[in-house]
mmCIF file of C-alpha atoms in Angstrom:
data_model
loop_
_atom_site.group_PDB
_atom_site.id
_atom_site.type_symbol
_atom_site.label_atom_id
_atom_site.label_comp_id
_atom_site.label_asym_id
_atom_site.label_seq_id
_atom_site.Cartn_x
_atom_site.Cartn_y
_atom_site.Cartn_z
ATOM 1 C CA MET A 140 -1.799 10.634 25.299
ATOM 2 C CA LYS A 141 -3.178 10.097 21.701
ATOM 3 C CA LYS A 142 -3.588 6.520 20.715
ATOM 4 C CA PHE A 143 -3.386 5.188 17.045
ATOM 5 C CA ALA A 144 -3.379 1.753 15.553
ATOM 6 C CA ILE A 145 -3.100 -0.407 12.425
ATOM 7 C CA PHE A 146 -5.984 -2.660 11.785
ATOM 8 C CA GLY A 147 -5.523 -5.567 9.433
ATOM 9 C CA ASP A 148 -5.822 -9.433 8.978
ATOM 10 C CA PRO A 149 -3.170 -10.434 9.312
ATOM 11 C CA VAL A 150 -1.323 -7.727 11.211
ATOM 12 C CA GLU A 151 1.152 -9.499 13.117
ATOM 13 C CA HIS A 152 4.175 -8.941 10.787
ATOM 14 C CA SER A 153 3.416 -5.267 10.546
ATOM 15 C CA LYS A 154 6.419 -2.778 11.177
ATOM 16 C CA SER A 155 4.064 0.314 11.347
ATOM 17 C CA PRO A 156 4.339 0.272 15.435
ATOM 18 C CA LYS A 157 8.054 0.565 15.183
ATOM 19 C CA MET A 158 7.979 3.229 12.664
ATOM 20 C CA HIS A 159 5.420 5.428 14.159
ATOM 21 C CA ASN A 160 6.344 4.943 17.617
ATOM 22 C CA GLY A 161 10.156 5.709 16.995
ATOM 23 C CA THR A 162 9.020 8.734 15.230
ATOM 24 C CA PHE A 163 6.791 10.170 18.068
ATOM 25 C CA LYS A 164 9.602 9.518 20.575
ATOM 26 C CA THR A 165 12.056 11.398 18.212
ATOM 27 C CA LEU A 166 9.695 14.504 17.600
ATOM 28 C CA ASN A 167 8.582 14.397 20.952
ATOM 29 C CA VAL A 168 4.835 13.721 20.243
ATOM 30 C CA ASP A 169 2.721 12.329 23.089
ATOM 31 C CA ALA A 170 1.189 9.449 21.379
ATOM 32 C CA ILE A 171 1.219 5.600 21.036
ATOM 33 C CA TYR A 172 0.743 3.164 18.015
ATOM 34 C CA TYR A 173 -0.323 -0.391 18.011
ATOM 35 C CA LYS A 174 -1.835 -3.363 16.208
ATOM 36 C CA ILE A 175 -5.176 -4.718 16.209
ATOM 37 C CA HIS A 176 -6.013 -7.918 14.644
ATOM 38 C CA LEU A 177 -9.360 -7.394 13.019
ATOM 39 C CA LYS A 178 -10.570 -10.472 11.037
ATOM 40 C CA ASP A 179 -14.319 -8.914 10.733
ATOM 41 C CA GLY A 180 -14.200 -5.572 8.477
ATOM 42 C CA SER A 181 -17.916 -4.872 9.543
ATOM 43 C CA LYS A 182 -16.643 -4.388 13.228
ATOM 44 C CA LEU A 183 -13.936 -1.729 12.210
ATOM 45 C CA LYS A 184 -15.822 1.376 12.986
ATOM 46 C CA ASN A 185 -17.057 0.066 16.552
ATOM 47 C CA ARG A 186 -13.641 -1.086 17.202
ATOM 48 C CA PHE A 187 -11.988 2.286 16.171
ATOM 49 C CA LEU A 188 -14.359 4.407 18.265
ATOM 50 C CA SER A 189 -14.453 1.929 21.446
ATOM 51 C CA GLU A 190 -10.422 2.268 21.311
ATOM 52 C CA GLU A 191 -10.657 6.158 21.409
ATOM 53 C CA LEU A 192 -8.305 6.388 18.711
ATOM 54 C CA SER A 193 -7.217 9.553 17.192
ATOM 55 C CA GLY A 194 -6.172 7.872 14.190
ATOM 56 C CA ALA A 195 -5.393 4.806 12.252
ATOM 57 C CA ASN A 196 -3.854 3.106 9.681
ATOM 58 C CA ILE A 197 -5.910 0.357 7.442
ATOM 59 C CA THR A 198 -4.187 -2.722 5.643
ATOM 60 C CA VAL A 199 -5.505 -5.596 3.908
ATOM 61 C CA PRO A 200 -8.123 -6.669 3.555
ATOM 62 C CA HIS A 201 -10.129 -3.725 5.226
ATOM 63 C CA LYS A 202 -9.174 -0.589 2.882
ATOM 64 C CA GLU A 203 -12.609 -0.879 1.033
ATOM 65 C CA VAL A 204 -14.638 -0.988 4.212
ATOM 66 C CA ALA A 205 -12.609 1.806 5.720
ATOM 67 C CA TYR A 206 -13.743 3.930 2.643
ATOM 68 C CA SER A 207 -17.300 3.093 3.414
ATOM 69 C CA ILE A 208 -17.231 4.078 7.116
ATOM 70 C CA CYS A 209 -15.746 7.482 6.838
ATOM 71 C CA ASP A 210 -17.911 10.640 7.274
ATOM 72 C CA GLU A 211 -15.605 12.867 4.836
ATOM 73 C CA LEU A 212 -12.996 11.878 2.087
ATOM 74 C CA ASP A 213 -10.311 13.648 0.623
ATOM 75 C CA GLU A 214 -10.698 13.932 -3.125
ATOM 76 C CA PHE A 215 -8.268 11.165 -4.166
ATOM 77 C CA ALA A 216 -9.510 8.438 -1.630
ATOM 78 C CA LYS A 217 -13.123 9.379 -2.812
ATOM 79 C CA SER A 218 -12.321 8.688 -6.406
ATOM 80 C CA VAL A 219 -10.487 5.376 -5.793
ATOM 81 C CA LYS A 220 -12.864 4.215 -2.955
ATOM 82 C CA SER A 221 -10.225 3.079 -0.947
ATOM 83 C CA VAL A 222 -8.938 4.318 2.585
ATOM 84 C CA ASN A 223 -5.699 3.493 4.330
ATOM 85 C CA THR A 224 -5.452 6.521 6.901
ATOM 86 C CA ILE A 225 -8.403 7.697 9.258
ATOM 87 C CA ILE A 226 -8.254 10.577 11.302
ATOM 88 C CA TYR A 227 -10.850 11.135 13.948
ATOM 89 C CA ARG A 228 -11.813 15.002 14.593
ATOM 90 C CA ASP A 229 -14.729 16.755 15.534
ATOM 91 C CA ASN A 230 -16.575 13.654 16.073
ATOM 92 C CA LYS A 231 -16.299 12.768 12.355
ATOM 93 C CA LEU A 232 -13.930 10.414 10.667
ATOM 94 C CA TYR A 233 -11.850 11.486 7.815
ATOM 95 C CA GLY A 234 -10.518 9.052 5.242
ATOM 96 C CA TYR A 235 -7.320 9.517 3.293
ATOM 97 C CA ASN A 236 -5.260 7.303 0.810
ATOM 98 C CA THR A 237 -1.499 7.568 1.279
ATOM 99 C CA ASP A 238 -0.671 4.231 -0.539
ATOM 100 C CA ALA A 239 -0.313 5.411 -4.070
ATOM 101 C CA PRO A 240 1.671 8.809 -3.477
ATOM 102 C CA GLY A 241 3.990 6.569 -1.183
ATOM 103 C CA PHE A 242 4.179 3.878 -3.949
ATOM 104 C CA LEU A 243 5.231 6.549 -6.517
ATOM 105 C CA LYS A 244 7.940 8.156 -4.592
ATOM 106 C CA SER A 245 9.017 4.596 -3.417
ATOM 107 C CA ILE A 246 9.972 3.714 -7.250
ATOM 108 C CA ASN A 247 11.665 6.707 -8.147
ATOM 109 C CA LYS A 248 14.915 4.719 -7.771
ATOM 110 C CA PHE A 249 14.345 3.076 -11.185
ATOM 111 C CA ASP A 250 15.226 4.780 -14.466
ATOM 112 C CA ASN A 251 13.150 4.765 -17.598
ATOM 113 C CA ILE A 252 10.104 3.199 -16.296
ATOM 114 C CA LYS A 253 6.906 3.805 -18.571
ATOM 115 C CA ASN A 254 5.251 0.684 -18.860
ATOM 116 C CA ILE A 255 3.892 -1.223 -15.631
ATOM 117 C CA LEU A 256 2.061 -4.392 -14.991
ATOM 118 C CA ILE A 257 0.454 -4.723 -11.737
ATOM 119 C CA LEU A 258 -0.110 -8.281 -10.312
ATOM 120 C CA GLY A 259 -3.586 -8.335 -8.355
ATOM 121 C CA ALA A 260 -6.532 -5.972 -8.409
ATOM 122 C CA GLY A 261 -7.234 -5.601 -4.498
ATOM 123 C CA GLY A 262 -7.462 -2.095 -2.586
ATOM 124 C CA THR A 263 -3.509 -1.144 -3.086
ATOM 125 C CA THR A 264 -3.876 -1.902 -7.043
ATOM 126 C CA LYS A 265 -7.415 0.485 -6.965
ATOM 127 C CA SER A 266 -5.360 3.424 -5.519
ATOM 128 C CA SER A 267 -2.174 2.993 -6.983
ATOM 129 C CA ALA A 268 -3.006 2.144 -10.768
ATOM 130 C CA TYR A 269 -4.983 5.532 -11.086
ATOM 131 C CA PHE A 270 -2.378 7.679 -9.499
ATOM 132 C CA LEU A 271 0.145 5.874 -11.633
ATOM 133 C CA ARG A 272 -1.538 6.536 -14.833
ATOM 134 C CA ASP A 273 -2.284 10.082 -13.746
ATOM 135 C CA SER A 274 1.104 10.449 -13.323
ATOM 136 C CA GLY A 275 2.065 9.501 -16.762
ATOM 137 C CA PHE A 276 2.687 5.945 -16.672
ATOM 138 C CA ASN A 277 0.914 3.110 -18.790
ATOM 139 C CA VAL A 278 -0.613 0.865 -16.407
ATOM 140 C CA GLU A 279 -1.948 -2.624 -17.370
ATOM 141 C CA ILE A 280 -3.447 -5.165 -14.564
ATOM 142 C CA LEU A 281 -3.237 -8.888 -14.316
ATOM 143 C CA ASN A 282 -5.602 -10.590 -11.827
ATOM 144 C CA ARG A 283 -6.557 -14.241 -11.393
ATOM 145 C CA SER A 284 -10.079 -13.856 -12.127
ATOM 146 C CA GLN A 285 -12.320 -11.613 -13.881
ATOM 147 C CA PRO A 286 -15.023 -9.970 -11.580
ATOM 148 C CA ARG A 287 -12.164 -7.532 -9.686
ATOM 149 C CA LEU A 288 -11.053 -6.268 -12.906
ATOM 150 C CA GLU A 289 -14.777 -5.060 -14.238
ATOM 151 C CA ASN A 290 -14.354 -1.428 -12.922
ATOM 152 C CA PHE A 291 -10.580 -1.141 -14.001
ATOM 153 C CA LEU A 292 -11.817 -2.232 -17.446
ATOM 154 C CA LYS A 293 -14.853 0.465 -17.292
ATOM 155 C CA ASP A 294 -12.314 3.200 -16.736
ATOM 156 C CA GLY A 295 -9.967 2.215 -19.538
ATOM 157 C CA PHE A 296 -7.238 0.077 -18.086
ATOM 158 C CA LYS A 297 -5.785 -2.798 -20.257
ATOM 159 C CA CYS A 298 -6.657 -5.940 -17.855
ATOM 160 C CA TYR A 299 -6.036 -9.614 -18.364
ATOM 161 C CA THR A 300 -6.969 -12.806 -16.410
ATOM 162 C CA PHE A 301 -4.321 -15.873 -16.100
ATOM 163 C CA ASP A 302 -6.562 -17.215 -18.755
ATOM 164 C CA ASN A 303 -6.309 -14.746 -21.511
ATOM 165 C CA PHE A 304 -3.126 -12.905 -20.897
ATOM 166 C CA LYS A 305 -0.386 -12.738 -23.907
ATOM 167 C CA PRO A 306 2.987 -11.988 -22.569
ATOM 168 C CA LYS A 307 4.609 -8.757 -23.736
ATOM 169 C CA GLU A 308 7.449 -6.398 -22.358
ATOM 170 C CA TYR A 309 7.083 -4.531 -19.271
ATOM 171 C CA ASP A 310 9.450 -1.920 -17.825
ATOM 172 C CA LEU A 311 8.112 -2.652 -14.112
ATOM 173 C CA ILE A 312 6.387 -5.739 -12.865
ATOM 174 C CA VAL A 313 4.776 -5.141 -9.236
ATOM 175 C CA ASN A 314 3.161 -7.674 -7.113
ATOM 176 C CA MET A 315 0.132 -5.980 -5.302
ATOM 177 C CA THR A 316 -1.380 -9.244 -4.106
ATOM 178 C CA SER A 317 -0.831 -11.194 -0.502
ATOM 179 C CA ALA A 318 0.915 -13.961 -2.461
ATOM 180 C CA GLY A 319 4.050 -14.830 -0.634
ATOM 181 C CA LEU A 320 3.163 -12.944 2.541
ATOM 182 C CA ASN A 321 2.615 -16.057 4.787
ATOM 183 C CA ASP A 322 3.090 -18.581 2.120
ATOM 184 C CA ASN A 323 5.346 -19.751 -0.681
ATOM 185 C CA ASN A 324 3.165 -18.959 -3.563
ATOM 186 C CA LEU A 325 3.770 -16.799 -6.611
ATOM 187 C CA PRO A 326 1.236 -14.021 -7.736
ATOM 188 C CA ALA A 327 0.701 -15.526 -11.083
ATOM 189 C CA PRO A 328 1.382 -18.854 -12.629
ATOM 190 C CA LYS A 329 5.360 -19.484 -13.176
ATOM 191 C CA GLU A 330 5.302 -19.821 -16.768
ATOM 192 C CA ILE A 331 3.429 -16.341 -17.118
ATOM 193 C CA LEU A 332 6.395 -14.777 -14.867
ATOM 194 C CA ASP A 333 8.979 -16.621 -16.816
ATOM 195 C CA ALA A 334 7.438 -15.250 -19.951
ATOM 196 C CA ILE A 335 7.709 -11.361 -18.641
ATOM 197 C CA LEU A 336 10.306 -11.289 -16.340
ATOM 198 C CA PRO A 337 13.277 -11.509 -18.511
ATOM 199 C CA ASN A 338 12.347 -8.602 -20.631
ATOM 200 C CA ALA A 339 11.508 -6.286 -17.503
ATOM 201 C CA LYS A 340 13.924 -3.643 -15.911
ATOM 202 C CA ALA A 341 12.737 -4.170 -12.298
ATOM 203 C CA ALA A 342 10.452 -6.045 -10.127
ATOM 204 C CA VAL A 343 8.877 -4.748 -7.086
ATOM 205 C CA ASP A 344 6.763 -6.620 -4.444
ATOM 206 C CA ILE A 345 4.757 -4.528 -1.766
ATOM 207 C CA ILE A 346 5.168 -7.156 0.808
ATOM 208 C CA TYR A 347 8.218 -6.102 3.151
ATOM 209 C CA GLY A 348 10.357 -8.027 5.320
ATOM 210 C CA LYS A 349 11.011 -10.716 3.747
ATOM 211 C CA GLU A 350 12.254 -12.200 0.248
ATOM 212 C CA THR A 351 8.891 -13.565 -1.282
ATOM 213 C CA PRO A 352 9.169 -16.220 -3.997
ATOM 214 C CA PHE A 353 8.124 -13.435 -6.556
ATOM 215 C CA LEU A 354 11.257 -11.580 -5.769
ATOM 216 C CA LYS A 355 13.433 -14.805 -5.611
ATOM 217 C CA LEU A 356 12.332 -15.782 -8.969
ATOM 218 C CA ALA A 357 12.932 -12.014 -10.336
ATOM 219 C CA LYS A 358 16.668 -12.210 -8.811
ATOM 220 C CA GLU A 359 17.024 -15.484 -10.653
ATOM 221 C CA TYR A 360 16.632 -13.297 -14.003
ATOM 222 C CA ASN A 361 19.141 -10.510 -12.474
ATOM 223 C CA LEU A 362 16.428 -7.989 -12.114
ATOM 224 C CA PRO A 363 16.859 -5.202 -9.568
ATOM 225 C CA THR A 364 14.213 -5.663 -7.012
ATOM 226 C CA GLN A 365 12.542 -3.968 -4.125
ATOM 227 C CA ASP A 366 10.443 -5.077 -1.209
ATOM 228 C CA GLY A 367 7.751 -2.898 0.284
ATOM 229 C CA SER A 368 9.778 -1.327 2.784
ATOM 230 C CA GLU A 369 10.259 1.878 0.833
ATOM 231 C CA MET A 370 6.439 2.016 0.039
ATOM 232 C CA LEU A 371 5.735 1.519 4.071
ATOM 233 C CA LEU A 372 7.967 4.362 4.806
ATOM 234 C CA GLN A 373 6.655 6.917 1.994
ATOM 235 C CA GLN A 374 3.148 6.189 2.745
ATOM 236 C CA GLY A 375 3.781 6.192 6.577
ATOM 237 C CA VAL A 376 5.427 9.785 6.393
ATOM 238 C CA LEU A 377 2.329 11.146 4.751
ATOM 239 C CA ALA A 378 0.036 9.277 7.447
ATOM 240 C CA PHE A 379 2.137 10.931 10.166
ATOM 241 C CA ASP A 380 1.551 14.095 8.984
ATOM 242 C CA TYR A 381 -1.845 13.659 9.063
ATOM 243 C CA PHE A 382 -1.847 12.144 12.662
ATOM 244 C CA THR A 383 0.075 15.110 13.769
ATOM 245 C CA ASN A 384 -2.162 17.819 11.998
ATOM 246 C CA HIS A 385 0.598 18.816 9.448
ATOM 247 C CA GLN A 386 2.904 20.250 12.608
ATOM 248 C CA PHE A 387 6.298 18.994 11.122
ATOM 249 C CA ASN A 388 7.750 19.160 7.601
ATOM 250 C CA LEU A 389 7.629 15.900 5.500
ATOM 251 C CA GLU A 390 11.462 15.926 5.661
ATOM 252 C CA GLN A 391 11.604 15.811 9.259
ATOM 253 C CA ILE A 392 9.132 13.216 9.442
ATOM 254 C CA GLU A 393 10.848 11.162 6.829
ATOM 255 C CA ASP A 394 14.299 11.262 8.688
ATOM 256 C CA ALA A 395 12.905 10.082 11.843
ATOM 257 C CA MET A 396 10.908 7.292 10.269
ATOM 258 C CA ARG A 397 13.748 6.297 8.176
ATOM 259 C CA LYS A 398 15.765 6.058 11.505
ATOM 260 C CA ALA A 399 13.052 4.326 13.285
ATOM 261 C CA LEU A 400 12.274 1.814 10.603
ATOM 262 C CA PHE A 401 15.658 0.774 9.268
ATOM 263 C CA GLU A 402 18.254 1.329 12.259
ATOM 264 C CA GLU A 403 18.081 -1.237 15.084
#
């Protein structure tokens, strides 16, 4: 039996085991998937190897550490320096990033989206911003502080801190911070959100399994909203494809995974 896991801090809330184990069962794959709560990212490689895993998913805050421990990287993971999927093969760790293509597929339901404001500048933003820009969207980034924005600025993104942001119209506003995951915090000051949400077409939070304060506020302005469940599913389909070495088609995986994730 092959073993897979998800590493993160926090990780207790993760639905990835439910999603992957259900899909393993439906597709008759002899494998198991479980959670590993890892506080210290420097121990990621040793823990991965000591668990004798065939692969893993990496969630906050360890995606950049995951990038640094891989022996081989696909081109996209290499460009964004962020890894959320690791495969162990031929005594090497292979790193991939399925976050961004998963996120793009998850927002297909919203029409006429061109201008996107991302709240936060962490690992998920790092992958998604570049992928979205390469896919034809105008992407701007708003973060609490300046240091994390430096690389985005160098690469030509329009970036702002809470102090220098001037509200304008955006089609889609996305929370890619952890605000609201284990607290009741908003991802940006309420006065900023109150200035931009009324003019938006939709709001998305990558946190799943709960209605965050950000989504509650967006609903007060009658915006269509979406939590992170669809992104979780879509990035999970791609990760599962790597886990099983491309032996199933993506439609098969998605059907099984959707059933595992959304049906009780």
